[in-house]
Coordinates of C-alpha atoms and ligand atoms in Angstrom, one line a residue:
A322 CA 0.0 0.0 0.0
V323 CA 1.5 3.3 -1.0
D324 CA 0.3 6.8 -0.9
G325 CA 1.0 9.7 -3.1
G326 CA 2.4 10.1 -6.5
E327 CA 5.6 9.2 -8.4
R328 CA 5.1 5.4 -8.1
G329 CA 4.6 5.8 -4.4
V330 CA 7.7 7.8 -3.6
N331 CA 5.8 11.0 -3.0
A332 CA 8.9 13.2 -3.0
F333 CA 7.1 16.3 -4.3
L334 CA 4.5 18.5 -2.7
H335 CA 4.2 20.7 -5.8
V336 CA 5.4 20.2 -9.3
N337 CA 5.8 23.1 -11.7
T338 CA 6.4 21.5 -15.0
E339 CA 5.2 24.4 -17.1
E340 CA 7.6 26.9 -15.7
A341 CA 10.4 24.4 -15.7
L342 CA 9.8 23.6 -19.4
A343 CA 9.7 27.3 -20.2
V344 CA 13.1 27.9 -18.7
A345 CA 14.5 24.8 -20.4
A346 CA 13.2 26.0 -23.7
E347 CA 14.7 29.4 -23.2
V348 CA 18.1 27.8 -22.5
D349 CA 17.7 25.6 -25.6
A350 CA 17.0 28.7 -27.7
I351 CA 20.1 30.6 -26.3
R352 CA 22.2 27.5 -27.0
A353 CA 20.8 27.2 -30.5
A354 CA 21.5 30.8 -31.3
G355 CA 25.1 30.5 -30.3
G356 CA 27.4 33.4 -29.8
A357 CA 28.3 35.3 -26.6
A358 CA 25.0 34.6 -24.9
A359 CA 25.4 30.8 -25.4
E360 CA 29.0 30.9 -24.2
Q361 CA 27.9 32.8 -21.0
L362 CA 25.4 30.2 -20.0
H363 CA 26.3 28.5 -16.7
V364 CA 27.2 24.8 -17.0
L365 CA 24.1 24.0 -15.0
A366 CA 21.8 26.1 -17.2
G367 CA 18.8 24.0 -18.2
V368 CA 19.5 21.4 -15.5
P369 CA 16.3 21.0 -13.4
I370 CA 16.4 21.2 -9.7
A371 CA 14.0 20.3 -6.9
V372 CA 13.7 22.6 -3.9
K373 CA 12.9 21.7 -0.3
D374 CA 9.6 23.2 0.6
L375 CA 11.2 25.1 3.5
I376 CA 12.7 27.5 1.0
V377 CA 10.5 30.3 -0.3
T378 CA 9.7 30.7 -4.0
I379 CA 7.7 33.1 -6.1
G380 CA 5.2 31.3 -8.3
Q381 CA 5.0 28.1 -6.3
P382 CA 3.5 27.6 -2.8
T383 CA 5.7 27.1 0.2
T384 CA 4.2 25.0 3.0
A385 CA 7.2 24.0 5.2
G386 CA 5.3 20.6 5.4
S387 CA 2.7 22.3 7.6
K388 CA -1.0 22.8 7.5
I389 CA -0.4 26.2 9.0
L390 CA 1.1 27.4 5.7
E391 CA -1.0 25.4 3.3
G392 CA -1.8 27.4 0.2
W393 CA 0.6 30.2 1.2
H394 CA 2.6 31.9 -1.5
S395 CA 5.8 33.9 -0.7
P396 CA 6.0 37.4 -2.1
Y397 CA 9.8 36.9 -2.7
D398 CA 12.4 34.4 -3.7
A399 CA 15.0 33.1 -1.3
T400 CA 18.5 34.2 -2.2
V401 CA 19.5 30.7 -3.3
V402 CA 16.4 30.5 -5.5
K403 CA 17.3 33.9 -7.1
R404 CA 20.8 32.4 -7.8
L405 CA 19.3 29.3 -9.4
R406 CA 17.1 31.5 -11.6
A407 CA 20.1 33.6 -12.6
A408 CA 21.9 30.4 -13.6
K409 CA 18.8 29.5 -15.6
M410 CA 18.1 26.3 -13.7
P411 CA 14.5 25.2 -14.1
I412 CA 12.8 24.8 -10.7
L413 CA 11.0 21.6 -11.0
G414 CA 9.0 21.7 -7.8
K415 CA 9.0 21.7 -4.1
T416 CA 9.9 18.7 -2.0
N417 CA 8.3 17.1 1.0
L418 CA 9.8 17.4 4.5
D419 CA 9.1 16.9 8.1
E420 CA 6.9 19.7 9.3
F421 CA 9.2 22.8 9.7
A422 CA 12.2 20.4 9.2
M423 CA 11.6 18.7 12.6
G424 CA 12.4 15.0 12.2
S425 CA 14.6 12.3 10.7
S426 CA 12.1 10.4 8.6
T427 CA 9.8 12.8 6.7
E428 CA 6.9 11.1 8.5
H429 CA 6.1 14.3 10.4
S430 CA 5.0 16.0 7.1
A431 CA 1.4 17.2 7.3
F432 CA 1.0 15.9 3.7
G433 CA 1.9 12.3 4.1
P434 CA 5.3 10.6 4.2
T435 CA 7.9 10.3 1.5
R436 CA 9.1 6.8 0.9
N437 CA 12.6 5.5 0.2
P438 CA 13.0 4.6 -3.5
W439 CA 15.2 1.7 -2.4
D440 CA 12.3 0.1 -0.5
L441 CA 8.9 1.8 -0.3
D442 CA 8.3 0.4 3.2
R443 CA 11.3 2.4 4.5
I444 CA 11.9 6.0 5.4
P445 CA 13.9 8.3 3.1
G446 CA 15.5 10.1 6.1
G447 CA 14.5 13.5 7.2
S448 CA 13.8 16.2 7.4
G449 CA 14.8 16.5 3.7
G450 CA 13.5 13.1 2.7
G451 CA 11.7 14.6 -0.3
S452 CA 14.8 16.2 -1.8
A453 CA 17.0 13.0 -1.2
A454 CA 14.2 10.7 -2.6
A455 CA 13.7 12.9 -5.7
V456 CA 17.4 12.6 -6.5
A457 CA 17.7 8.9 -5.6
A458 CA 14.6 8.0 -7.7
F459 CA 16.0 9.9 -10.7
E460 CA 13.1 12.4 -10.6
A461 CA 15.5 15.3 -10.4
P462 CA 19.3 15.4 -11.0
L463 CA 19.8 18.0 -8.3
A464 CA 18.0 19.3 -5.2
L465 CA 18.3 21.8 -2.4
G466 CA 18.0 20.8 1.2
T467 CA 18.4 22.4 4.6
D468 CA 20.5 21.0 7.5
T469 CA 19.9 22.0 11.1
G470 CA 21.1 18.8 12.7
G471 CA 21.6 16.5 9.7
S472 CA 18.6 17.0 7.4
I473 CA 20.7 17.0 4.3
R474 CA 23.2 14.4 5.3
Q475 CA 21.1 11.7 7.0
P476 CA 18.6 11.5 4.1
G477 CA 21.6 11.4 1.8
A478 CA 23.0 8.5 3.7
V479 CA 19.9 6.4 3.7
T480 CA 19.0 7.0 0.0
G481 CA 22.5 6.6 -1.4
T482 CA 22.9 10.2 -2.5
V483 CA 25.4 13.0 -1.9
G484 CA 24.5 15.9 0.3
V485 CA 26.5 18.8 1.8
K486 CA 25.9 21.0 4.7
P487 CA 28.1 24.1 4.0
T488 CA 30.1 26.1 6.6
Y489 CA 27.6 28.1 8.7
G490 CA 27.3 31.5 6.8
G491 CA 28.6 30.0 3.6
V492 CA 25.2 29.9 1.9
S493 CA 22.6 32.6 2.5
R494 CA 19.7 31.6 4.7
Y495 CA 17.6 34.5 3.4
G496 CA 14.3 32.9 2.5
A497 CA 14.8 29.6 4.3
I498 CA 12.0 29.4 6.9
A499 CA 14.0 29.5 10.1
M500 CA 13.9 26.5 12.4
A501 CA 17.0 27.2 14.6
S502 CA 18.8 30.1 13.1
S503 CA 22.2 29.5 14.7
L504 CA 22.2 25.9 13.2
D505 CA 20.3 26.1 9.8
Q506 CA 22.2 25.9 6.5
I507 CA 21.0 25.4 3.0
G508 CA 23.0 23.0 0.9
P509 CA 23.2 20.8 -2.2
V510 CA 21.8 17.3 -2.8
S511 CA 23.0 15.3 -5.8
R512 CA 24.2 12.0 -7.2
T513 CA 27.9 12.8 -7.4
V514 CA 30.3 14.9 -5.5
L515 CA 31.2 17.0 -8.5
D516 CA 27.5 17.8 -9.0
S517 CA 27.2 19.1 -5.4
A518 CA 30.3 21.2 -5.9
L519 CA 28.8 22.8 -9.1
L520 CA 25.5 23.5 -7.3
H521 CA 27.3 24.8 -4.1
Q522 CA 29.2 27.2 -6.3
V523 CA 25.9 28.6 -7.7
I524 CA 24.2 29.1 -4.4
G525 CA 27.1 30.0 -2.1
G526 CA 28.9 33.3 -1.4
H527 CA 28.1 36.5 0.5
D528 CA 24.6 37.8 0.7
P529 CA 23.9 41.2 2.3
F530 CA 20.3 40.0 3.1
D531 CA 21.7 37.5 5.7
S532 CA 23.4 39.1 8.6
T533 CA 25.3 35.8 9.4
S534 CA 26.6 35.5 5.8
L535 CA 30.4 35.2 5.6
P536 CA 32.0 38.1 3.9
D537 CA 34.8 36.1 2.2
P538 CA 34.7 35.0 -1.4
L539 CA 33.6 31.4 -2.1
A540 CA 36.6 29.1 -2.8
D541 CA 36.7 27.2 -6.1
L542 CA 34.8 24.1 -5.0
V543 CA 34.5 22.7 -8.5
A544 CA 38.3 22.8 -8.9
A545 CA 38.7 21.0 -5.5
A546 CA 36.3 18.2 -6.7
R547 CA 38.5 17.8 -9.8
V548 CA 41.9 17.7 -8.0
G549 CA 41.7 13.9 -7.9
N550 CA 44.6 13.5 -5.4
I551 CA 44.7 13.2 -1.6
E552 CA 48.3 12.1 -1.2
G553 CA 49.5 13.0 2.2
M554 CA 46.2 14.4 3.5
R555 CA 45.5 13.5 7.2
I556 CA 42.1 11.9 7.7
G557 CA 40.9 11.6 11.3
I558 CA 38.6 8.8 12.4
I559 CA 36.4 10.2 15.2
K560 CA 36.7 7.5 17.9
E561 CA 33.3 8.4 19.4
L562 CA 31.4 8.2 16.2
H563 CA 31.6 4.6 15.2
G564 CA 31.7 1.2 16.8
E565 CA 29.1 0.5 19.5
G566 CA 25.6 1.4 18.5
Y567 CA 26.4 1.4 14.7
Q568 CA 25.0 -1.4 12.5
A569 CA 27.6 -4.0 11.5
G570 CA 27.0 -3.4 7.8
V571 CA 27.5 0.3 8.3
E572 CA 30.8 -0.3 10.1
N573 CA 32.0 -2.7 7.3
R574 CA 31.4 -0.1 4.6
F575 CA 33.0 2.6 6.8
N576 CA 36.2 0.4 7.3
E577 CA 36.3 -0.2 3.5
S578 CA 36.3 3.6 2.9
L579 CA 39.2 4.0 5.2
E580 CA 41.1 1.3 3.2
L581 CA 40.3 3.2 0.0
L582 CA 41.6 6.5 1.4
K583 CA 44.8 4.7 2.6
Q584 CA 45.3 3.3 -0.9
A585 CA 44.9 6.8 -2.3
G586 CA 47.8 7.9 -0.2
A587 CA 46.0 9.5 2.8
E588 CA 47.3 9.1 6.3
I589 CA 44.6 7.8 8.6
V590 CA 44.8 9.0 12.2
E591 CA 42.4 8.5 15.2
V592 CA 41.1 11.6 17.0
S593 CA 39.0 11.8 20.1
C594 CA 36.1 14.2 20.6
P595 CA 35.0 13.3 24.2
N596 CA 32.3 16.0 24.4
F597 CA 30.4 14.7 21.3
Q598 CA 28.5 12.4 23.7
Y599 CA 26.7 15.5 25.0
A600 CA 26.0 17.1 21.6
L601 CA 22.7 15.4 21.0
G602 CA 21.4 16.5 24.4
A603 CA 22.6 20.1 23.8
Y604 CA 21.1 20.2 20.3
Y605 CA 17.7 19.1 21.6
L606 CA 17.6 22.0 24.0
I607 CA 19.1 24.7 21.7
M608 CA 17.1 23.7 18.6
P609 CA 13.7 23.7 20.3
S610 CA 14.5 26.9 22.1
E611 CA 15.3 28.8 18.9
A612 CA 12.4 27.1 17.1
S613 CA 9.9 28.1 19.8
S614 CA 10.9 31.7 19.1
N615 CA 11.1 31.5 15.3
L616 CA 7.6 29.8 15.1
A617 CA 6.0 32.5 17.2
K618 CA 5.3 34.4 14.0
F619 CA 2.7 31.8 12.9
D620 CA 0.0 33.5 14.8
G621 CA -3.0 33.2 12.5
V622 CA -2.7 36.9 11.6
R623 CA 0.3 37.3 9.4
Y624 CA 0.6 34.1 7.4
G625 CA -1.5 31.2 6.1
L626 CA -4.1 29.5 8.2
R627 CA -6.5 31.3 10.4
V628 CA -8.9 29.3 12.6
L629 CA -11.6 31.2 14.6
P630 CA -12.7 29.9 17.9
E631 CA -16.1 28.1 17.7
D632 CA -17.7 30.2 20.4
G633 CA -16.8 32.7 23.1
P634 CA -14.9 36.0 22.7
M635 CA -12.9 36.5 19.5
T636 CA -9.7 37.8 21.1
I637 CA -6.4 37.7 19.3
E638 CA -5.1 35.2 21.9
R639 CA -8.0 32.8 21.3
V640 CA -7.6 33.1 17.5
M641 CA -3.9 32.4 17.9
G642 CA -4.6 29.4 20.1
A643 CA -7.2 27.9 17.8
T644 CA -5.0 28.4 14.7
R645 CA -1.8 26.9 16.3
A646 CA -3.8 24.0 17.8
A647 CA -5.2 23.1 14.4
G648 CA -2.2 24.1 12.2
F649 CA 0.8 22.6 14.0
G650 CA 1.4 18.8 14.2
A651 CA 2.4 16.9 17.3
E652 CA 6.2 17.1 16.8
V653 CA 6.2 20.8 16.3
K654 CA 4.0 21.3 19.4
R655 CA 6.4 19.0 21.4
R656 CA 9.4 21.1 20.4
I657 CA 7.7 24.5 21.1
I658 CA 6.7 23.3 24.5
L659 CA 10.3 22.0 25.1
G660 CA 11.8 25.2 23.9
T661 CA 9.6 27.6 25.8
Y662 CA 10.2 25.5 29.0
A663 CA 14.0 25.5 28.5
L664 CA 14.0 29.3 28.0
S665 CA 11.7 30.1 30.9
A666 CA 12.9 32.1 33.8
G667 CA 14.4 29.9 36.5
Y668 CA 15.2 27.1 34.0
Y669 CA 17.2 29.1 31.5
D670 CA 20.6 28.6 33.2
A671 CA 20.1 25.0 33.9
Y672 CA 19.0 24.1 30.3
Y673 CA 19.7 26.6 27.6
G674 CA 22.7 28.0 29.5
S675 CA 24.4 24.6 30.0
A676 CA 23.5 23.5 26.4
Q677 CA 25.4 26.6 25.2
K678 CA 28.4 25.6 27.3
V679 CA 28.4 22.1 25.8
R680 CA 28.3 23.8 22.4
T681 CA 31.6 25.5 23.2
L682 CA 33.1 22.2 24.3
V683 CA 32.1 20.6 21.0
Q684 CA 33.7 23.5 19.1
R685 CA 36.9 22.9 21.2
D686 CA 36.8 19.2 20.4
F687 CA 36.7 20.1 16.7
E688 CA 39.6 22.5 17.1
A689 CA 41.7 19.9 18.7
A690 CA 40.8 17.3 16.2
F691 CA 41.5 19.6 13.2
A692 CA 45.0 20.2 14.7
Q693 CA 45.7 16.5 14.0
A694 CA 43.7 15.9 10.8
D695 CA 42.7 17.9 7.7
V696 CA 39.4 16.1 7.3
L697 CA 37.4 14.0 9.8
I698 CA 35.4 10.9 8.9
S699 CA 32.6 8.9 10.4
P700 CA 29.5 7.0 9.2
T701 CA 26.8 9.5 8.5
A702 CA 24.0 7.6 10.3
P703 CA 24.2 4.7 12.8
T704 CA 21.9 2.5 10.7
T705 CA 20.5 2.1 7.2
A706 CA 16.9 3.2 6.5
F707 CA 14.4 2.0 9.0
K708 CA 10.8 1.0 8.4
L709 CA 8.0 3.6 8.3
G710 CA 6.3 3.8 11.6
E711 CA 9.2 2.1 13.5
K712 CA 10.2 5.2 15.4
L713 CA 7.3 7.4 15.0
N714 CA 6.0 7.0 18.5
D715 CA 9.4 7.1 20.1
P716 CA 10.9 10.6 19.8
L717 CA 14.1 9.7 21.6
A718 CA 14.8 6.8 19.2
M719 CA 14.1 9.1 16.3
Y720 CA 16.5 11.8 17.7
L721 CA 19.3 9.2 18.0
N722 CA 19.6 9.1 14.2
D723 CA 21.3 12.4 14.3
V724 CA 24.1 11.5 16.7
A725 CA 26.8 11.7 14.1
T726 CA 25.5 14.7 12.1
I727 CA 24.6 17.2 15.0
P728 CA 28.2 18.1 16.1
A729 CA 28.9 19.8 12.8
N730 CA 25.8 22.1 13.2
L731 CA 26.8 23.0 16.8
A732 CA 30.2 24.0 15.6
G733 CA 29.3 25.5 12.3
V734 CA 31.7 23.3 10.4
P735 CA 30.9 21.9 6.9
G736 CA 30.0 18.2 6.3
L737 CA 29.4 16.0 3.3
T738 CA 27.8 12.6 3.0
L739 CA 28.5 10.3 0.1
P740 CA 27.4 6.7 -0.7
G741 CA 29.7 4.1 0.8
G742 CA 28.1 1.0 -0.7
L743 CA 25.3 -1.3 0.5
A744 CA 25.0 -2.9 4.0
D745 CA 25.6 -6.6 4.1
E746 CA 22.5 -7.4 6.2
D747 CA 19.8 -5.5 4.2
G748 CA 21.3 -4.3 0.9
L749 CA 20.5 -0.7 1.8
P750 CA 22.7 2.3 1.2
V751 CA 25.3 3.3 3.8
G752 CA 26.5 7.0 4.1
I753 CA 30.1 8.1 4.8
Q754 CA 30.5 11.5 6.4
L755 CA 33.4 13.9 5.9
L756 CA 33.9 17.0 8.1
A757 CA 36.2 19.9 7.6
P758 CA 37.1 23.1 9.5
A759 CA 34.9 26.1 9.0
R760 CA 35.5 27.8 5.6
E761 CA 37.3 24.7 4.3
D762 CA 34.4 23.2 2.4
A763 CA 36.8 22.6 -0.6
R764 CA 38.5 19.9 1.4
L765 CA 35.3 17.9 1.5
Y766 CA 35.0 18.0 -2.3
R767 CA 38.6 17.0 -2.8
V768 CA 38.4 14.0 -0.5
G769 CA 34.8 13.1 -1.4
A770 CA 35.6 13.0 -5.2
V771 CA 38.4 10.5 -4.6
L772 CA 36.4 8.3 -2.3
E773 CA 33.2 8.1 -4.4
Ligands
LIG450 N1 16.5 15.4 12.6 C1 17.0 16.6 13.2 C2 15.8 17.1 14.0 O1 14.8 16.6 14.0 C3 17.5 17.5 12.2 C4 16.5 18.3 11.5 C5 17.2 19.2 10.5 O2 18.4 19.2 10.2 N2 16.4 20.1 10.0 O3 15.9 18.2 14.5

């Protein structure tokens, strides 16, 4: 039994074939005419792209996977979308996600789950399961995702695709509906490392509309993906991010990747990041805290849904209450409650305050590790894709999927996942994660292109 379209995958919430075909036709005409205009076309001109429905677009609805935004149209394009349009990349449609990007399975979407193209009974990861599934199912060659705690990398791992969370500030967040502003990053989803580099080069670089955007020019990531040599590079295995708790087939593919890197001339070292064990706990305080504040704007007045109370006085507070009760799903409500609790007077120091201290410790662990290694490596997720419904009623089990991806968000460092082969037990894709120091995204592409 499958729901939704696309042979049951249900990756898209909205498809915009007409506009996509019009842009493709425009590119064809420019190419056919030749001359300077044809030469100036970007290499990705005419290559269609799917966009996670957390990123706002003119001409297509943006829902964030939530009933509260159903039917809402943004009056402006996100900066990344403007850059896609400037490169003449047809925007194929908007992809499914866990509501407001909260989840690891895409089952928390208000519009039904996306399914993993490798096995329709399994989850495609989350929150960006739609983008990863669209690329894995050959529905789109490229997609955009957002990654707050792993939502680009974990779906990439379980669908056998490539995904990159850029350095914090490396890609503009302007027009990405904010979940946790200090952690969110937009990034590429693709089938090859070079494709991600090409897309990253289109969307990256400074944007005055994002106050956290890095001022420095974007490095040549495409060139890095084409170096084809990692001789003498030091690759650090993070001791705390493999072994116990990781599926045997995941470990096997991980160990094979280390062998491949050695054969390519890299030096493999082991590093220890002792504070990573607290990262998940800190994330699930910081993320809901920021989300509870960011989601306050969905008040039934400014955007989307408005539900009026059935009886009694029509005060703004009661309209807000009725709208949020009907418009938000269970996971979003859970996190708003968690976040407002963690931020409330009397608890602030104990919860939010100590989580921020852990964040500093995680950053220091990374600094120490990067003194010993140029790039760090781990499995991207502890297991292959699990079955739909398996973890839906157990939030803690769901949260544990992010154990290897979250540290990068807490520290703002870039991470890439690439397919490492199929697990022996179940024949499902395994993801290998590479991490680099902030602003050194190029290293991920250099190593990733050799490993893939
Ligand atoms: N799965 C994580 C969460 O539920 C990460 C989400 C994300 O990166 N958007 O918070």
